[in-house]
Amino acid sequence: MSQPEHAVAVSSLTKTYPASGKRGPKLALDGVDLAIPRGSLFGLLGPNGAGKSTLINILAGLVLKTSGHATVWGIDIDKDPRRARGAIGVVPQELNLDPFFTPRQLLDLHGGLYGVPKAERRTAEILEAVGLTPQADAYARALSGGMRRRLLVAKAMVHRPPVLVLDEPTAGVDVELRRQLWTYVRRLNDEGVTILLTTHYLEEAEELCDRIAIINHGRLVANDTTAALVSRLDTKMLELTVDRDLQAPPAALARLGATFAGPRRIVVHYRPSLTPVAQILAAAAEDGLAIHDLSTVESDLEDIFLQLTRKPDAAD
Ligand SMILES: Nc1ncnc2c1ncn2[C@@H]1O[C@H](COP(=O)(O)OP(=O)(O)O)[C@@H](O)[C@H]1O
Ligand SMILES: [Mg+2]
């Protein structure tokens, strides 16, 4: 297969789900432009209902787009839907497995569906890679949630697609299994598979992905390298409760941009990469304040969306 510059590219992609019952039509994707470089480990980050699964399901041929263009591995999903589907493997958000198949049967069956010749099937190898060799002949219904998730990854990789999509793969997966899953995903990526991961956890995208796009209400609000994005999002809030009522912001804290949240409560928004907490505490000491209590708050996704969608002239 020739090597496209972008593993996935969508332009002006729009999806409106039709009205049904009392529910009106729903605009789930609103003119999304997105290009995912070949070989990347790409994170699509957004809160519930942002449109992540809709985008993925359009790429996988499971949902029909309303308008716009999409290619997978350079193949237009309208012009050659079969080949486009063959270039992508999707690990769905839901754990939908037939309980009466064993992992080995399921992978063989799926390989057959995709027309992978018997001699080229790597069932044993894939099962080994996802740590399911001991369960190869157990019924799916006997597998734990984490094992089912890994079986779905295996299923998505059966036809060796160059693009693997994982839709919120760690929902309900414990820490240990998440590690295993990430190890396997990184290995596939090292072998050249382009990975598209959706999540609503910033930390997850940050830990794993080299690029992150953020989607909110069906619109793309950011698309950058992880390092660049995280530095833009690098804000925390420190709240101090001090030992006495204050009339004006004390000088040293004021220089760090402190504001009042109450007579004894001071709030400082700061960038951890520029201002260590110790520096804020030193400023409080310089102001002669004793600290009774303190707490820090990470900016959450909603704050981040507000920051990213704020007009540039209002920034900082
Ligand atoms: N089949 C559907 N019919 C109607 N609305 C839908 C359907 N699937 C998703 N939606 C709506 O479209 C929006 C985007 O959903 P989805 O793509 O699943 O978001 P995400 O995966 O980011 O949580 C949500 O408001 C959701 O309720
Ligand atoms: Mg989803």
mmCIF file of C-alpha atoms in Angstrom, residues 18-288:
data_model
loop_
_atom_site.group_PDB
_atom_site.id
_atom_site.type_symbol
_atom_site.label_atom_id
_atom_site.label_comp_id
_atom_site.label_asym_id
_atom_site.label_seq_id
_atom_site.Cartn_x
_atom_site.Cartn_y
_atom_site.Cartn_z
ATOM 1 C CA PRO A 18 -32.356 13.178 12.479
ATOM 2 C CA ALA A 19 -35.105 13.973 14.938
ATOM 3 C CA SER A 20 -36.807 11.005 16.538
ATOM 4 C CA GLY A 21 -39.739 10.926 18.932
ATOM 5 C CA LYS A 22 -39.700 14.063 21.044
ATOM 6 C CA ARG A 23 -36.036 14.683 20.319
ATOM 7 C CA GLY A 24 -35.199 17.287 17.709
ATOM 8 C CA PRO A 25 -32.407 16.877 15.165
ATOM 9 C CA LYS A 26 -28.942 16.864 16.733
ATOM 10 C CA LEU A 27 -25.943 18.565 15.161
ATOM 11 C CA ALA A 28 -23.181 16.258 16.413
ATOM 12 C CA LEU A 29 -20.341 17.418 14.116
ATOM 13 C CA ASP A 30 -20.208 20.967 12.859
ATOM 14 C CA GLY A 31 -17.715 21.409 10.012
ATOM 15 C CA VAL A 32 -14.722 19.536 11.403
ATOM 16 C CA ASP A 33 -11.356 19.793 9.615
ATOM 17 C CA LEU A 34 -8.768 17.381 10.922
ATOM 18 C CA ALA A 35 -5.682 15.699 9.525
ATOM 19 C CA ILE A 36 -3.951 12.928 11.438
ATOM 20 C CA PRO A 37 -0.331 12.442 10.389
ATOM 21 C CA ARG A 38 0.705 8.947 9.389
ATOM 22 C CA GLY A 39 2.505 7.204 12.236
ATOM 23 C CA SER A 40 1.214 9.469 14.971
ATOM 24 C CA LEU A 41 -0.344 8.560 18.268
ATOM 25 C CA PHE A 42 -3.161 11.041 18.113
ATOM 26 C CA GLY A 43 -5.576 11.965 20.883
ATOM 27 C CA LEU A 44 -9.077 13.250 20.252
ATOM 28 C CA LEU A 45 -10.113 14.792 23.528
ATOM 29 C CA GLY A 46 -13.537 16.054 24.485
ATOM 30 C CA PRO A 47 -16.289 15.747 27.070
ATOM 31 C CA ASN A 48 -19.219 13.347 26.767
ATOM 32 C CA GLY A 49 -21.425 14.234 23.845
ATOM 33 C CA ALA A 50 -18.692 16.239 22.052
ATOM 34 C CA GLY A 51 -18.943 14.130 18.883
ATOM 35 C CA LYS A 52 -15.914 11.851 19.252
ATOM 36 C CA SER A 53 -17.700 8.564 18.614
ATOM 37 C CA THR A 54 -19.662 10.094 15.774
ATOM 38 C CA LEU A 55 -16.448 11.095 14.011
ATOM 39 C CA ILE A 56 -14.902 7.685 14.519
ATOM 40 C CA ASN A 57 -18.010 5.834 13.446
ATOM 41 C CA ILE A 58 -18.147 7.864 10.231
ATOM 42 C CA LEU A 59 -14.546 6.859 9.479
ATOM 43 C CA ALA A 60 -15.380 3.229 10.195
ATOM 44 C CA GLY A 61 -18.432 3.288 7.923
ATOM 45 C CA LEU A 62 -20.848 2.763 10.818
ATOM 46 C CA VAL A 63 -22.492 6.191 10.676
ATOM 47 C CA LEU A 64 -23.337 8.122 7.510
ATOM 48 C CA LYS A 65 -22.029 11.663 7.429
ATOM 49 C CA THR A 66 -24.360 14.478 6.476
ATOM 50 C CA SER A 67 -21.768 16.380 4.467
ATOM 51 C CA GLY A 68 -18.042 16.923 4.062
ATOM 52 C CA HIS A 69 -15.187 14.668 3.018
ATOM 53 C CA ALA A 70 -13.214 11.967 4.734
ATOM 54 C CA THR A 71 -10.304 9.779 3.752
ATOM 55 C CA VAL A 72 -8.744 6.865 5.583
ATOM 56 C CA TRP A 73 -5.209 5.986 4.478
ATOM 57 C CA GLY A 74 -5.775 8.198 1.468
ATOM 58 C CA ILE A 75 -8.948 6.346 0.460
ATOM 59 C CA ASP A 76 -12.135 8.380 0.088
ATOM 60 C CA ILE A 77 -14.855 6.777 2.224
ATOM 61 C CA ASP A 78 -17.499 7.696 -0.375
ATOM 62 C CA LYS A 79 -15.611 6.494 -3.430
ATOM 63 C CA ASP A 80 -14.278 3.248 -2.036
ATOM 64 C CA PRO A 81 -16.005 2.451 1.256
ATOM 65 C CA ARG A 82 -14.861 -1.156 1.312
ATOM 66 C CA ARG A 83 -11.167 -0.362 0.978
ATOM 67 C CA ALA A 84 -11.497 2.550 3.379
ATOM 68 C CA ARG A 85 -13.035 0.210 5.970
ATOM 69 C CA GLY A 86 -10.220 -2.250 5.401
ATOM 70 C CA ALA A 87 -7.662 0.399 6.331
ATOM 71 C CA ILE A 88 -9.098 1.042 9.766
ATOM 72 C CA GLY A 89 -9.701 -1.064 12.841
ATOM 73 C CA VAL A 90 -11.999 0.285 15.513
ATOM 74 C CA VAL A 91 -12.169 -0.709 19.141
ATOM 75 C CA PRO A 92 -15.661 0.450 20.026
ATOM 76 C CA GLN A 93 -16.684 2.190 23.203
ATOM 77 C CA GLU A 94 -19.153 -0.553 24.112
ATOM 78 C CA LEU A 95 -17.989 -4.017 25.074
ATOM 79 C CA ASN A 96 -20.142 -5.763 22.467
ATOM 80 C CA LEU A 97 -18.952 -9.348 22.220
ATOM 81 C CA ASP A 98 -20.834 -12.483 21.413
ATOM 82 C CA PRO A 99 -20.634 -14.383 24.702
ATOM 83 C CA PHE A 100 -20.666 -17.794 23.037
ATOM 84 C CA PHE A 101 -17.464 -17.413 21.052
ATOM 85 C CA THR A 102 -14.020 -18.049 22.398
ATOM 86 C CA PRO A 103 -11.304 -15.463 21.670
ATOM 87 C CA ARG A 104 -9.692 -17.817 19.154
ATOM 88 C CA GLN A 105 -12.977 -18.473 17.336
ATOM 89 C CA LEU A 106 -13.859 -14.799 17.336
ATOM 90 C CA LEU A 107 -10.548 -13.750 15.797
ATOM 91 C CA ASP A 108 -10.666 -16.522 13.190
ATOM 92 C CA LEU A 109 -14.217 -15.602 12.279
ATOM 93 C CA HIS A 110 -13.351 -11.960 12.024
ATOM 94 C CA GLY A 111 -10.283 -12.669 9.916
ATOM 95 C CA GLY A 112 -12.565 -14.621 7.598
ATOM 96 C CA LEU A 113 -15.028 -11.735 7.381
ATOM 97 C CA TYR A 114 -12.211 -9.460 6.317
ATOM 98 C CA GLY A 115 -10.965 -11.972 3.779
ATOM 99 C CA VAL A 116 -7.661 -12.601 5.515
ATOM 100 C CA PRO A 117 -6.383 -15.951 4.123
ATOM 101 C CA LYS A 118 -5.979 -18.680 6.752
ATOM 102 C CA ALA A 119 -2.230 -18.860 6.215
ATOM 103 C CA GLU A 120 -1.860 -15.149 6.975
ATOM 104 C CA ARG A 121 -3.978 -15.084 10.091
ATOM 105 C CA ARG A 122 -2.001 -14.307 13.146
ATOM 106 C CA THR A 123 -4.564 -15.396 15.694
ATOM 107 C CA ALA A 124 -2.066 -16.908 18.115
ATOM 108 C CA GLU A 125 0.326 -13.987 17.798
ATOM 109 C CA ILE A 126 -2.392 -11.414 18.384
ATOM 110 C CA LEU A 127 -3.786 -13.301 21.361
ATOM 111 C CA GLU A 128 -0.301 -13.446 22.830
ATOM 112 C CA ALA A 129 0.236 -9.731 22.264
ATOM 113 C CA VAL A 130 -2.909 -8.810 24.160
ATOM 114 C CA GLY A 131 -2.176 -11.318 26.918
ATOM 115 C CA LEU A 132 -5.091 -13.631 26.204
ATOM 116 C CA THR A 133 -3.257 -16.842 25.340
ATOM 117 C CA PRO A 134 -4.433 -18.572 28.537
ATOM 118 C CA GLN A 135 -8.035 -17.602 27.714
ATOM 119 C CA ALA A 136 -7.831 -18.456 23.999
ATOM 120 C CA ASP A 137 -10.428 -21.197 24.306
ATOM 121 C CA ALA A 138 -12.617 -19.790 27.061
ATOM 122 C CA TYR A 139 -16.050 -18.414 26.272
ATOM 123 C CA ALA A 140 -16.114 -14.630 26.010
ATOM 124 C CA ARG A 141 -18.758 -14.455 28.721
ATOM 125 C CA ALA A 142 -16.186 -15.877 31.159
ATOM 126 C CA LEU A 143 -13.716 -13.049 30.491
ATOM 127 C CA SER A 144 -13.294 -10.083 32.801
ATOM 128 C CA GLY A 145 -14.023 -6.550 31.558
ATOM 129 C CA GLY A 146 -10.335 -5.871 30.980
ATOM 130 C CA MET A 147 -9.907 -9.095 29.030
ATOM 131 C CA ARG A 148 -12.912 -8.262 26.859
ATOM 132 C CA ARG A 149 -11.445 -4.862 26.133
ATOM 133 C CA ARG A 150 -8.198 -6.484 25.056
ATOM 134 C CA LEU A 151 -10.079 -8.991 22.951
ATOM 135 C CA LEU A 152 -11.751 -6.091 21.144
ATOM 136 C CA VAL A 153 -8.326 -4.590 20.448
ATOM 137 C CA ALA A 154 -7.237 -7.954 19.066
ATOM 138 C CA LYS A 155 -10.363 -8.109 16.905
ATOM 139 C CA ALA A 156 -9.703 -4.645 15.515
ATOM 140 C CA MET A 157 -6.161 -5.674 14.530
ATOM 141 C CA VAL A 158 -7.044 -8.946 12.808
ATOM 142 C CA HIS A 159 -6.949 -7.523 9.286
ATOM 143 C CA ARG A 160 -3.737 -5.589 10.027
ATOM 144 C CA PRO A 161 -5.165 -2.148 9.383
ATOM 145 C CA PRO A 162 -2.623 0.691 9.219
ATOM 146 C CA VAL A 163 -4.951 2.817 11.359
ATOM 147 C CA LEU A 164 -6.216 1.680 14.752
ATOM 148 C CA VAL A 165 -8.895 3.651 16.550
ATOM 149 C CA LEU A 166 -9.620 3.198 20.216
ATOM 150 C CA ASP A 167 -12.813 4.835 21.428
ATOM 151 C CA GLU A 168 -12.526 5.606 25.161
ATOM 152 C CA PRO A 169 -10.597 2.385 25.706
ATOM 153 C CA THR A 170 -9.996 2.747 29.425
ATOM 154 C CA ALA A 171 -13.551 3.331 30.609
ATOM 155 C CA GLY A 172 -13.990 0.753 33.357
ATOM 156 C CA VAL A 173 -10.479 -0.663 32.952
ATOM 157 C CA ASP A 174 -8.331 -0.916 36.066
ATOM 158 C CA VAL A 175 -4.871 0.628 36.351
ATOM 159 C CA GLU A 176 -2.933 -2.573 35.733
ATOM 160 C CA LEU A 177 -4.851 -3.428 32.577
ATOM 161 C CA ARG A 178 -4.580 0.126 31.356
ATOM 162 C CA ARG A 179 -0.788 -0.183 31.582
ATOM 163 C CA GLN A 180 -0.883 -3.398 29.577
ATOM 164 C CA LEU A 181 -3.145 -1.867 26.989
ATOM 165 C CA TRP A 182 -0.921 1.192 26.639
ATOM 166 C CA THR A 183 2.164 -0.978 26.311
ATOM 167 C CA TYR A 184 0.550 -2.848 23.441
ATOM 168 C CA VAL A 185 -0.746 0.326 21.802
ATOM 169 C CA ARG A 186 2.725 1.897 21.987
ATOM 170 C CA ARG A 187 4.235 -1.221 20.482
ATOM 171 C CA LEU A 188 1.802 -1.159 17.576
ATOM 172 C CA ASN A 189 2.618 2.503 17.088
ATOM 173 C CA ASP A 190 6.361 1.738 17.106
ATOM 174 C CA GLU A 191 5.655 -0.831 14.398
ATOM 175 C CA GLY A 192 4.123 1.917 12.293
ATOM 176 C CA VAL A 193 0.410 1.703 13.094
ATOM 177 C CA THR A 194 -1.230 5.106 13.335
ATOM 178 C CA ILE A 195 -3.276 5.297 16.520
ATOM 179 C CA LEU A 196 -6.311 7.475 17.088
ATOM 180 C CA LEU A 197 -7.495 7.473 20.668
ATOM 181 C CA THR A 198 -10.524 9.245 22.051
ATOM 182 C CA THR A 199 -10.795 10.092 25.693
ATOM 183 C CA HIS A 200 -12.307 12.611 28.025
ATOM 184 C CA TYR A 201 -9.265 12.497 30.278
ATOM 185 C CA LEU A 202 -6.625 15.102 29.576
ATOM 186 C CA GLU A 203 -4.023 13.174 31.586
ATOM 187 C CA GLU A 204 -4.592 10.098 29.468
ATOM 188 C CA ALA A 205 -4.161 11.960 26.202
ATOM 189 C CA GLU A 206 -1.180 13.787 27.645
ATOM 190 C CA GLU A 207 0.547 10.607 28.753
ATOM 191 C CA LEU A 208 0.081 8.709 25.545
ATOM 192 C CA CYS A 209 -0.326 10.996 22.568
ATOM 193 C CA ASP A 210 2.111 13.053 20.531
ATOM 194 C CA ARG A 211 -0.658 15.270 19.177
ATOM 195 C CA ILE A 212 -3.998 16.204 20.688
ATOM 196 C CA ALA A 213 -7.086 17.703 19.111
ATOM 197 C CA ILE A 214 -9.897 18.953 21.305
ATOM 198 C CA ILE A 215 -13.516 18.758 20.251
ATOM 199 C CA ASN A 216 -16.441 20.385 22.038
ATOM 200 C CA HIS A 217 -20.064 20.572 20.877
ATOM 201 C CA GLY A 218 -19.077 19.130 17.500
ATOM 202 C CA ARG A 219 -16.420 21.732 16.794
ATOM 203 C CA LEU A 220 -12.663 21.397 16.874
ATOM 204 C CA VAL A 221 -11.280 23.948 19.333
ATOM 205 C CA ALA A 222 -7.609 22.951 19.353
ATOM 206 C CA ASN A 223 -5.169 20.788 17.445
ATOM 207 C CA ASP A 224 -1.546 20.877 18.461
ATOM 208 C CA THR A 225 1.428 18.895 19.672
ATOM 209 C CA THR A 226 0.872 17.619 23.183
ATOM 210 C CA ALA A 227 3.733 19.721 24.517
ATOM 211 C CA ALA A 228 2.410 22.928 22.969
ATOM 212 C CA LEU A 229 -1.135 22.265 24.062
ATOM 213 C CA VAL A 230 -0.245 21.362 27.621
ATOM 214 C CA SER A 231 1.857 24.485 27.985
ATOM 215 C CA ARG A 232 -1.179 26.516 26.898
ATOM 216 C CA LEU A 233 -3.278 24.677 29.447
ATOM 217 C CA ASP A 234 -0.678 24.974 32.138
ATOM 218 C CA THR A 235 -2.729 26.710 34.792
ATOM 219 C CA LYS A 236 -3.602 25.774 38.308
ATOM 220 C CA MET A 237 -5.297 27.568 41.137
ATOM 221 C CA LEU A 238 -3.995 27.760 44.703
ATOM 222 C CA GLU A 239 -6.334 28.861 47.440
ATOM 223 C CA LEU A 240 -4.842 29.943 50.770
ATOM 224 C CA THR A 241 -6.681 30.495 54.009
ATOM 225 C CA VAL A 242 -4.638 32.835 56.187
ATOM 226 C CA ASP A 243 -4.622 33.706 59.871
ATOM 227 C CA ARG A 244 -6.182 37.169 59.744
ATOM 228 C CA ASP A 245 -8.460 39.509 57.869
ATOM 229 C CA LEU A 246 -6.779 41.516 55.161
ATOM 230 C CA GLN A 247 -7.683 44.934 53.770
ATOM 231 C CA ALA A 248 -5.587 44.964 50.615
ATOM 232 C CA PRO A 249 -3.691 42.290 48.670
ATOM 233 C CA PRO A 250 -0.368 41.854 50.454
ATOM 234 C CA ALA A 251 2.542 43.064 48.364
ATOM 235 C CA ALA A 252 4.491 39.904 47.618
ATOM 236 C CA LEU A 253 1.383 37.854 46.816
ATOM 237 C CA ALA A 254 -0.039 40.733 44.783
ATOM 238 C CA ARG A 255 3.044 40.552 42.550
ATOM 239 C CA LEU A 256 2.023 36.956 41.727
ATOM 240 C CA GLY A 257 -1.442 38.136 40.744
ATOM 241 C CA ALA A 258 -3.236 37.105 43.952
ATOM 242 C CA THR A 259 -6.898 38.023 44.377
ATOM 243 C CA PHE A 260 -9.287 37.822 47.310
ATOM 244 C CA ALA A 261 -11.905 35.116 47.626
ATOM 245 C CA GLY A 262 -12.941 36.302 51.120
ATOM 246 C CA PRO A 263 -11.405 38.314 53.953
ATOM 247 C CA ARG A 264 -9.031 35.483 54.841
ATOM 248 C CA ARG A 265 -8.954 33.693 51.549
ATOM 249 C CA ILE A 266 -6.506 34.396 48.783
ATOM 250 C CA VAL A 267 -6.558 32.828 45.339
ATOM 251 C CA VAL A 268 -3.566 32.649 43.019
ATOM 252 C CA HIS A 269 -3.820 31.414 39.434
ATOM 253 C CA TYR A 270 -0.405 30.233 38.393
ATOM 254 C CA ARG A 271 1.480 28.214 35.843
ATOM 255 C CA PRO A 272 3.205 25.300 37.541
ATOM 256 C CA SER A 273 5.947 25.326 34.926
ATOM 257 C CA LEU A 274 6.790 28.985 35.713
ATOM 258 C CA THR A 275 5.837 29.430 39.343
ATOM 259 C CA PRO A 276 6.468 26.591 41.763
ATOM 260 C CA VAL A 277 4.012 26.441 44.667
ATOM 261 C CA ALA A 278 6.976 27.016 46.991
ATOM 262 C CA GLN A 279 7.391 30.469 45.465
ATOM 263 C CA ILE A 280 3.791 31.360 46.327
ATOM 264 C CA LEU A 281 4.223 30.087 49.861
ATOM 265 C CA ALA A 282 7.445 32.080 50.181
ATOM 266 C CA ALA A 283 5.554 35.187 49.064
ATOM 267 C CA ALA A 284 2.931 34.581 51.758
ATOM 268 C CA ALA A 285 5.703 34.267 54.319
ATOM 269 C CA GLU A 286 7.305 37.462 53.048
ATOM 270 C CA ASP A 287 3.937 39.149 53.580
ATOM 271 C CA GLY A 288 4.012 37.909 57.146
#
